[in-house]
Amino acid sequence: MAVLRHPRAPAVLLVIGILADIFLFVRPHTAGDVGLYHQYATNFWFGVPPFHALPAEYPPLALLTFTLTLLPPVHDYAIVFAIWMGAVLCLGLWAIRRVEGRDTAIAAGVYLALGAFGTVLARFDLVPSLVALAALWLAYRRRWGWASALLAIGFLLKLYPIIWLPLVIIEQWRTQGKFSWRPLIVFVSIVGLGMSAAAMLSPDRWLSPFEYAMARPPQVESIEASLLWLASGFGVAAHATQSFHSRNIVS
């Protein structure tokens, strides 16, 4: 136990965990999400014509993360992507340690190991999550414009960080005693620029992420799916199905 109390023990355990994740979960499942990321990146950069094929279900900025599957351009792209995500994970935990403290960073690492050990390096969710977390840190420090800018970047990565924009606006209103349009203007301006670029690159697919989200059933891990599953015990018709690249609940 004395070894575990060593100041560098968490870092050593983190590296061991990343290597175990790569060889136990990432390498045997290259056809999963990482395979889709690689396909999207390849189609965008090397399609005919190039720079026009945007992802079907992700906003345009997600392509920057997907491009990591091509850097370097080797056959085992799943491991390449996992190494990149491992670096992002290390950076994120380092930032949490700097901002929230060592105990919080250790807790975050433990929670990720318990809840997402098989997926944390095989998906790009770490990137929008850490962007959203940085936005909340800035909001706590009353840097409303920068917080809104990061939420906009998070939205252009994976849509859902928009749910924190009303909280930033309300918190600024509460602390300053007056309503300000600045967070909303910053958010809309950055998102507008990003989506305008997507519209110019792919006029027929730039709205695809929104159409995809509207058509997609609730994923099994979502709150809505959990409620449907519970309701099925009371006569509501609900069953699991494989569609939209995920396991979903439909009724």
PDB file of C-alpha atoms in Angstrom, residues 6 30 87 239:
ATOM      1  CA  HIS A   6       3.888   7.377  -3.888  1.00  0.00           C
ATOM      2  CA  THR A  30     -11.075  -2.026 -35.030  1.00  0.00           C
ATOM      3  CA  ALA A  87      -2.603  11.581 -24.708  1.00  0.00           C
ATOM      4  CA  HIS A 239     -37.554  -3.453 -27.664  1.00  0.00           C
TER       5      HIS A 239
END
